[in-house]
XYZ file of C-alpha atoms in Angstrom:
334
model
C 18.737 -172.216 -295.758
C 21.978 -171.132 -294.087
C 21.933 -174.237 -291.870
C 21.448 -176.435 -294.937
C 24.368 -174.783 -296.725
C 26.614 -175.194 -293.667
C 25.616 -178.871 -293.366
C 26.257 -179.573 -297.059
C 29.637 -177.810 -296.967
C 30.624 -179.667 -293.775
C 29.633 -183.032 -295.255
C 31.525 -182.249 -298.450
C 34.667 -181.351 -296.500
C 34.380 -184.496 -294.370
C 33.939 -186.773 -297.396
C 36.888 -185.141 -299.162
C 39.086 -185.534 -296.065
C 38.161 -189.195 -295.649
C 38.775 -190.028 -299.318
C 42.200 -188.391 -299.135
C 43.166 -190.148 -295.922
C 41.596 -193.615 -296.070
C 41.714 -196.411 -298.653
C 37.992 -196.828 -299.293
C 38.459 -200.178 -301.048
C 40.119 -201.643 -297.962
C 37.417 -200.129 -295.758
C 34.702 -201.750 -297.893
C 36.496 -205.095 -297.647
C 36.704 -204.738 -293.863
C 32.957 -204.035 -293.749
C 32.281 -207.271 -295.594
C 34.432 -209.233 -293.142
C 32.720 -207.887 -290.008
C 31.484 -210.225 -287.285
C 27.923 -208.934 -287.276
C 26.902 -210.792 -284.132
C 28.942 -208.245 -282.173
C 27.011 -205.417 -283.823
C 23.735 -207.096 -282.865
C 25.010 -207.223 -279.285
C 25.961 -203.536 -279.558
C 22.357 -202.723 -280.516
C 21.028 -204.706 -277.543
C 23.408 -202.888 -275.190
C 22.456 -199.502 -276.651
C 18.735 -200.188 -276.320
C 19.342 -201.177 -272.694
C 21.178 -197.885 -272.308
C 18.226 -195.944 -273.723
C 15.862 -197.711 -271.327
C 18.194 -196.856 -268.425
C 18.279 -193.208 -269.496
C 14.488 -193.203 -269.535
C 14.353 -194.505 -265.962
C 16.919 -191.891 -264.915
C 14.843 -189.168 -266.550
C 11.749 -190.325 -264.654
C 13.661 -190.105 -261.345
C 14.819 -186.582 -262.247
C 11.256 -185.473 -262.980
C 9.967 -186.984 -259.741
C 12.710 -185.221 -257.814
C 11.574 -181.914 -259.314
C 7.781 -182.153 -259.033
C 7.173 -185.031 -256.613
C 5.432 -187.099 -259.287
C 7.031 -189.765 -261.444
C 5.696 -190.040 -265.009
C 4.110 -193.456 -265.475
C 3.320 -193.529 -269.170
C 5.617 -193.997 -272.149
C 8.907 -192.864 -270.598
C 10.905 -195.410 -272.608
C 8.908 -194.744 -275.772
C 9.375 -190.985 -275.425
C 13.106 -191.452 -274.895
C 13.432 -193.783 -277.890
C 11.539 -191.384 -280.157
C 13.713 -188.534 -278.929
C 16.888 -190.444 -279.745
C 15.488 -191.289 -283.185
C 14.714 -187.608 -283.683
C 18.301 -186.686 -282.834
C 19.477 -188.879 -285.712
C 17.195 -187.368 -288.356
C 16.753 -183.750 -287.203
C 19.364 -181.013 -286.772
C 20.556 -179.454 -283.520
C 19.433 -182.391 -281.330
C 15.776 -181.428 -281.713
C 14.856 -184.928 -280.596
C 15.225 -183.623 -277.040
C 12.289 -181.289 -277.673
C 10.321 -184.161 -279.174
C 10.697 -186.520 -276.233
C 9.685 -183.813 -273.776
C 6.619 -183.006 -275.897
C 5.496 -186.634 -276.141
C 6.047 -187.290 -272.444
C 4.004 -184.191 -271.611
C 1.232 -185.371 -273.957
C 0.799 -188.638 -272.045
C 1.572 -187.210 -268.589
C -0.258 -183.852 -268.355
C 0.960 -183.359 -264.787
C 4.506 -183.110 -266.117
C 4.921 -179.734 -267.774
C 6.787 -179.561 -271.070
C 9.345 -177.102 -269.710
C 9.885 -179.217 -266.596
C 10.354 -182.385 -268.645
C 12.858 -180.603 -270.870
C 14.743 -179.092 -267.919
C 14.934 -182.487 -266.175
C 16.325 -184.074 -269.335
C 18.889 -181.273 -269.594
C 19.905 -181.800 -265.966
C 20.582 -185.518 -266.486
C 22.677 -184.643 -269.527
C 24.509 -182.098 -267.411
C 25.467 -184.975 -265.104
C 26.662 -186.846 -268.202
C 28.867 -183.877 -269.063
C 30.387 -183.926 -265.577
C 31.045 -187.660 -265.951
C 32.603 -187.083 -269.355
C 34.964 -184.413 -268.028
C 36.002 -186.643 -265.120
C 36.641 -189.601 -267.455
C 38.760 -187.422 -269.736
C 40.721 -186.120 -266.766
C 41.209 -189.668 -265.495
C 42.579 -190.827 -268.849
C 44.971 -187.879 -268.992
C 46.245 -188.446 -265.446
C 46.801 -192.148 -266.233
C 48.712 -191.251 -269.394
C 46.114 -192.803 -271.715
C 46.038 -190.858 -274.966
C 48.768 -188.520 -273.739
C 49.208 -187.092 -277.247
C 45.490 -186.314 -277.380
C 44.893 -185.153 -273.808
C 47.723 -183.412 -271.930
C 48.077 -183.208 -268.114
C 47.276 -179.503 -268.438
C 44.040 -180.453 -270.178
C 43.341 -182.941 -267.387
C 43.464 -180.183 -264.804
C 41.229 -178.053 -267.020
C 38.690 -180.875 -267.289
C 38.728 -181.432 -263.534
C 38.234 -177.720 -262.924
C 35.365 -177.651 -265.417
C 33.719 -180.661 -263.757
C 34.084 -179.021 -260.354
C 32.646 -175.786 -261.741
C 29.691 -177.655 -263.211
C 28.992 -179.280 -259.850
C 29.168 -175.892 -258.159
C 26.570 -174.562 -260.612
C 24.230 -177.470 -259.819
C 24.609 -176.982 -256.067
C 24.159 -173.211 -256.337
C 20.857 -173.758 -258.148
C 19.838 -176.426 -255.620
C 20.552 -174.385 -252.477
C 20.538 -170.778 -253.688
C 18.264 -170.911 -256.700
C 15.859 -168.415 -255.135
C 18.689 -165.896 -254.910
C 19.605 -166.476 -258.584
C 15.993 -165.900 -259.601
C 15.798 -162.705 -257.527
C 18.937 -161.366 -259.210
C 17.454 -162.120 -262.632
C 14.210 -160.398 -261.661
C 16.143 -157.243 -260.796
C 18.238 -157.400 -263.965
C 15.505 -158.333 -266.436
C 12.427 -156.865 -264.786
C 9.023 -157.699 -266.238
C 10.041 -157.485 -269.877
C 8.450 -160.013 -272.204
C 10.086 -162.047 -274.941
C 13.609 -163.372 -274.455
C 14.103 -162.034 -270.879
C 10.894 -163.748 -269.764
C 11.961 -167.000 -271.423
C 15.328 -166.862 -269.695
C 13.612 -166.418 -266.331
C 11.253 -169.307 -267.057
C 14.114 -171.613 -268.011
C 16.123 -170.646 -264.916
C 13.058 -171.339 -262.759
C 12.699 -174.807 -264.308
C 16.403 -175.526 -263.770
C 16.061 -174.396 -260.155
C 13.148 -176.785 -259.617
C 14.889 -179.685 -261.367
C 18.120 -179.213 -259.399
C 16.291 -179.801 -256.105
C 16.799 -183.527 -256.553
C 20.474 -183.220 -255.532
C 19.284 -182.255 -252.034
C 17.440 -185.550 -251.664
C 19.533 -188.766 -251.596
C 16.391 -190.700 -252.490
C 16.620 -189.252 -255.996
C 20.243 -188.198 -256.342
C 21.690 -191.617 -255.451
C 19.650 -193.532 -258.091
C 20.432 -190.907 -260.728
C 24.142 -191.100 -259.902
C 24.059 -194.904 -260.092
C 22.047 -194.935 -263.326
C 24.430 -192.390 -264.871
C 27.317 -194.723 -264.062
C 25.451 -197.584 -265.743
C 24.764 -195.427 -268.801
C 28.457 -194.724 -269.313
C 29.297 -198.401 -268.869
C 26.721 -199.223 -271.549
C 28.061 -196.500 -273.860
C 31.630 -197.762 -273.609
C 30.470 -201.382 -273.962
C 28.637 -200.464 -277.173
C 31.834 -199.082 -278.694
C 33.805 -202.085 -277.444
C 31.363 -204.477 -279.147
C 31.720 -202.477 -282.349
C 35.504 -202.754 -282.192
C 35.339 -206.507 -281.653
C 33.073 -206.770 -284.705
C 35.928 -205.491 -286.863
C 38.755 -207.378 -285.213
C 40.147 -204.414 -283.294
C 41.954 -205.695 -280.207
C 40.486 -203.034 -277.959
C 41.328 -202.303 -274.355
C 38.751 -200.676 -272.054
C 40.778 -197.451 -272.159
C 40.777 -197.449 -275.971
C 37.016 -197.965 -276.092
C 36.502 -195.397 -273.337
C 38.599 -192.670 -274.957
C 36.874 -193.265 -278.292
C 33.449 -193.086 -276.653
C 34.294 -189.843 -274.878
C 35.503 -188.255 -278.123
C 32.365 -189.396 -279.952
C 30.154 -188.086 -277.143
C 31.823 -184.675 -277.373
C 31.285 -184.568 -281.135
C 27.624 -185.562 -280.745
C 27.066 -182.882 -278.103
C 27.940 -180.232 -280.714
C 26.327 -181.652 -283.861
C 27.590 -180.341 -287.187
C 25.579 -182.780 -289.280
C 22.288 -184.602 -288.568
C 22.934 -187.820 -286.670
C 26.655 -186.990 -286.508
C 27.107 -188.486 -289.982
C 30.677 -187.941 -291.095
C 31.779 -186.421 -287.807
C 31.568 -189.866 -286.170
C 33.873 -191.242 -288.851
C 36.433 -188.415 -288.660
C 36.641 -188.556 -284.856
C 37.042 -192.345 -284.918
C 39.845 -192.185 -287.487
C 41.705 -189.504 -285.526
C 41.376 -191.140 -282.092
C 41.999 -194.761 -283.058
C 44.780 -193.699 -285.398
C 46.615 -192.644 -282.227
C 46.471 -196.281 -281.097
C 47.971 -197.459 -284.386
C 44.806 -199.035 -285.809
C 44.649 -199.139 -289.624
C 42.528 -196.243 -290.826
C 40.569 -198.401 -293.278
C 39.610 -200.723 -290.414
C 38.650 -197.752 -288.256
C 36.446 -196.298 -290.996
C 34.733 -199.660 -291.444
C 34.195 -199.882 -287.677
C 32.746 -196.380 -287.524
C 30.407 -196.855 -290.484
C 29.321 -200.310 -289.326
C 28.656 -199.378 -285.702
C 27.230 -195.915 -286.351
C 24.764 -196.914 -289.040
C 23.731 -200.171 -287.360
C 22.865 -198.292 -284.162
C 21.306 -195.343 -286.006
C 19.116 -197.426 -288.311
C 17.980 -199.621 -285.412
C 16.974 -196.624 -283.297
C 15.361 -194.816 -286.237
C 13.461 -197.982 -287.169
C 12.113 -198.640 -283.680
C 11.544 -194.936 -283.018
C 9.736 -194.603 -286.352
C 7.374 -197.440 -285.457
C 6.689 -195.774 -282.110
C 6.014 -192.465 -283.859
C 3.562 -194.252 -286.139
C 1.863 -195.685 -283.043
C 1.515 -192.084 -281.865
C -0.159 -191.270 -285.172
C 2.694 -188.978 -286.152
C 4.700 -188.557 -289.335
C 7.529 -186.139 -290.070
C 5.092 -183.292 -290.713
C 3.168 -183.949 -287.508
C 6.451 -184.312 -285.662
C 7.559 -180.822 -286.691
C 4.134 -179.407 -285.842
C 4.284 -180.987 -282.363
C 7.628 -179.370 -281.632
C 6.514 -175.979 -282.961
C 3.333 -176.173 -280.870
C 5.337 -176.801 -277.706
C 7.689 -173.925 -278.541
C 4.704 -171.589 -278.878
C 3.198 -172.921 -275.655
C 6.496 -172.253 -273.893
C 6.494 -168.700 -275.248
C 2.954 -168.169 -273.946
C 3.982 -169.436 -270.493
C 6.543 -166.667 -270.320
């Protein structure tokens, strides 16, 4: 109930802010004048991105357990992304791990989830480096200061150190946790189980056979993400540079990483207006771009993901039950 109240209040505040700041009539007109072929291309690029993320996830799992999942990696990833749009707190990540585990019993649910988290950790490192690069080049200097650039670089370096510590000294980390937490059940046991899964998943960085493809696929994913935003800008006549599209994508990625509303509805629009307003783009055009791109991508993913869920014999009720079952199974493992 509290989460629902927070979501409703946040959406209300966002809608009020947008109505005070943007001419909605002009935004509606801009929506009607969109070049929709660019939005279709954006959907194609985003679906290619989702497929690439699925392949990357499979490499990460193989690097952890020595076995690559063969069944429904793309479908699991697509359903997970669809779940992120309709469920709070990015619960689609739990869904895709559960479905992958269902069709690949040799891949444990916890391991699948930890491997997905590790690939997203690499995305975070990329994001911090991109932000730092923009700041050092003076792109968006009013949004990202040189001081912030150094902070982002330090954070990226710290994140890499964490990954390498788990890869080479994970046993030591687990031993320390054992001494601190002992054999207590409940939350301490879950923490130890999660750390063990992260330790296993991080082993891939010690093997170039897995780390190199994941690094390359992560680069491709960010190219696809930025290209998706660029296509959306072209659809609404925004003369976008790669840096403009890149900075917008980074800001949107940060907002999606900490979801306030399901599917980032409203937050996507506010972030777009603030970032592109820096570049002098009319706010009504920016709002039209954000609504057009966001909802075209979201509805496409939800539509395809919904069909795939139906093929799994799952509805919304079954979906929630699947996630709850995996949570209970994880608790029993600990």
